[in-house]
PDB file of C-alpha atoms in Angstrom:
ATOM      1  CA  MET Z  15     -57.734 -52.331  38.978  1.00 84.00           C
ATOM      2  CA  LYS Z  16     -59.925 -50.986  36.154  1.00 85.00           C
ATOM      3  CA  LYS Z  17     -60.381 -47.697  38.027  1.00 88.00           C
ATOM      4  CA  PHE Z  18     -56.608 -47.316  38.361  1.00 90.00           C
ATOM      5  CA  ILE Z  19     -56.037 -47.891  34.623  1.00 90.00           C
ATOM      6  CA  LEU Z  20     -58.856 -45.441  33.791  1.00 92.00           C
ATOM      7  CA  PHE Z  21     -57.307 -42.868  36.137  1.00 92.00           C
ATOM      8  CA  ILE Z  22     -53.854 -43.232  34.484  1.00 92.00           C
ATOM      9  CA  PHE Z  23     -55.446 -42.962  31.013  1.00 93.00           C
ATOM     10  CA  ILE Z  24     -57.274 -39.743  31.988  1.00 94.00           C
ATOM     11  CA  ILE Z  25     -54.056 -38.238  33.379  1.00 94.00           C
ATOM     12  CA  PHE Z  26     -52.222 -39.215  30.157  1.00 94.00           C
ATOM     13  CA  VAL Z  27     -54.879 -37.627  27.904  1.00 93.00           C
ATOM     14  CA  ALA Z  28     -54.975 -34.463  30.053  1.00 93.00           C
ATOM     15  CA  SER Z  29     -51.187 -34.194  29.853  1.00 91.00           C
ATOM     16  CA  ILE Z  30     -51.241 -34.466  26.055  1.00 90.00           C
ATOM     17  CA  ILE Z  31     -53.931 -31.764  25.805  1.00 88.00           C
ATOM     18  CA  PHE Z  32     -52.004 -29.491  28.184  1.00 86.00           C
ATOM     19  CA  ILE Z  33     -48.756 -29.889  26.222  1.00 84.00           C
ATOM     20  CA  ALA Z  34     -50.538 -29.297  22.903  1.00 82.00           C
ATOM     21  CA  ARG Z  35     -52.070 -26.040  24.164  1.00 79.00           C
ATOM     22  CA  LEU Z  36     -48.764 -24.918  25.596  1.00 76.00           C
ATOM     23  CA  THR Z  37     -46.931 -25.423  22.298  1.00 75.00           C
ATOM     24  CA  ARG Z  38     -49.669 -23.645  20.323  1.00 70.00           C
ATOM     25  CA  GLN Z  39     -49.467 -20.626  22.631  1.00 61.00           C
ATOM     26  CA  GLY Z  40     -45.684 -20.517  22.211  1.00 56.00           C
ATOM     27  CA  THR Z  41     -45.919 -20.269  18.419  1.00 56.00           C
ATOM     28  CA  SER Z  42     -48.660 -17.649  18.456  1.00 55.00           C
ATOM     29  CA  ALA Z  43     -46.575 -15.504  20.810  1.00 59.00           C
ATOM     30  CA  LEU Z  44     -43.980 -14.976  18.071  1.00 65.00           C
ATOM     31  CA  LYS Z  45     -43.730 -11.370  16.993  1.00 73.00           C
ATOM     32  CA  THR Z  46     -43.182 -10.494  13.354  1.00 77.00           C
ATOM     33  CA  GLU Z  47     -41.964  -7.203  11.929  1.00 81.00           C
ATOM     34  CA  LYS Z  48     -41.976  -5.704   8.465  1.00 87.00           C
ATOM     35  CA  VAL Z  49     -38.555  -5.393   6.853  1.00 88.00           C
ATOM     36  CA  GLN Z  50     -37.403  -1.799   6.451  1.00 89.00           C
ATOM     37  CA  ARG Z  51     -34.365  -0.320   4.771  1.00 90.00           C
ATOM     38  CA  GLY Z  52     -32.308   1.917   7.026  1.00 89.00           C
ATOM     39  CA  THR Z  53     -29.071   2.531   8.854  1.00 89.00           C
ATOM     40  CA  ILE Z  54     -28.126   0.492  11.888  1.00 85.00           C
ATOM     41  CA  THR Z  55     -26.080   2.334  14.482  1.00 87.00           C
ATOM     42  CA  LYS Z  56     -24.603   0.816  17.574  1.00 88.00           C
ATOM     43  CA  SER Z  57     -22.394   2.636  20.049  1.00 89.00           C
ATOM     44  CA  VAL Z  58     -20.643   1.674  23.247  1.00 85.00           C
ATOM     45  CA  SER Z  59     -19.747   4.165  25.931  1.00 88.00           C
ATOM     46  CA  ALA Z  60     -17.550   3.166  28.844  1.00 86.00           C
ATOM     47  CA  SER Z  61     -15.298   4.748  31.393  1.00 90.00           C
ATOM     48  CA  GLY Z  62     -12.299   3.235  33.073  1.00 88.00           C
ATOM     49  CA  GLU Z  63      -8.569   2.949  33.026  1.00 85.00           C
ATOM     50  CA  ILE Z  64      -6.325   1.152  30.551  1.00 81.00           C
ATOM     51  CA  THR Z  65      -3.088  -0.437  31.751  1.00 81.00           C
ATOM     52  CA  SER Z  66      -0.442  -2.451  29.977  1.00 82.00           C
ATOM     53  CA  GLU Z  67       0.714  -5.960  30.811  1.00 85.00           C
ATOM     54  CA  GLU Z  68       4.107  -4.724  32.003  1.00 85.00           C
ATOM     55  CA  ILE Z  69       4.644  -1.470  33.902  1.00 82.00           C
ATOM     56  CA  ALA Z  70       8.019   0.013  34.851  1.00 82.00           C
ATOM     57  CA  GLU Z  71       8.297   2.318  37.853  1.00 83.00           C
ATOM     58  CA  LEU Z  72      11.150   4.822  37.606  1.00 80.00           C
ATOM     59  CA  LYS Z  73      12.776   5.751  40.934  1.00 81.00           C
ATOM     60  CA  PHE Z  74      15.663   8.187  41.283  1.00 77.00           C
ATOM     61  CA  GLN Z  75      18.117   8.953  44.075  1.00 81.00           C
ATOM     62  CA  THR Z  76      17.333  12.670  44.066  1.00 81.00           C
ATOM     63  CA  SER Z  77      13.983  14.392  44.003  1.00 81.00           C
ATOM     64  CA  GLY Z  78      12.905  16.871  41.345  1.00 79.00           C
ATOM     65  CA  GLN Z  79      11.360  16.968  37.901  1.00 79.00           C
ATOM     66  CA  LEU Z  80      12.648  14.878  35.043  1.00 73.00           C
ATOM     67  CA  ALA Z  81      13.429  17.132  32.086  1.00 80.00           C
ATOM     68  CA  TRP Z  82      14.464  14.597  29.433  1.00 80.00           C
ATOM     69  CA  VAL Z  83      14.548  10.829  28.961  1.00 81.00           C
ATOM     70  CA  GLY Z  84      16.646   9.498  26.070  1.00 83.00           C
ATOM     71  CA  VAL Z  85      14.020   7.008  24.821  1.00 85.00           C
ATOM     72  CA  LYS Z  86      10.586   7.243  23.290  1.00 84.00           C
ATOM     73  CA  GLU Z  87       7.473   5.433  24.409  1.00 82.00           C
ATOM     74  CA  GLY Z  88       7.430   1.859  23.174  1.00 83.00           C
ATOM     75  CA  GLU Z  89      11.224   1.549  22.727  1.00 85.00           C
ATOM     76  CA  GLN Z  90      13.063  -1.306  24.453  1.00 85.00           C
ATOM     77  CA  VAL Z  91      15.708  -0.435  27.030  1.00 83.00           C
ATOM     78  CA  GLN Z  92      18.210  -2.395  29.128  1.00 81.00           C
ATOM     79  CA  ALA Z  93      19.066  -1.894  32.774  1.00 73.00           C
TER      80      ALA Z  93
END
C-alpha cells in the first residue's frame, strides 16, 4: 500500500513539473515587435459574378434586336 501511494505521489509531482515547464515555454515563445509609424494598406482582389435577388427574363414573340425599352434600370414596372 505504501508503494502505491509513493507511486501516485511521484506521478503527481512529475505532472506538476511537466505542466510548469510547458507554461513557461508558452510565455517565452511570445514574439514582440517594436512599434513603428507607417501606413497600413490592405487590399482584396476577387473575381466572380454579381447577381441580384430578383431577375426578370424578357421573352418576345418575334426574334430580333431590341432597339428601345421605355424604362431605365432600377425602375419598377407592372405586367
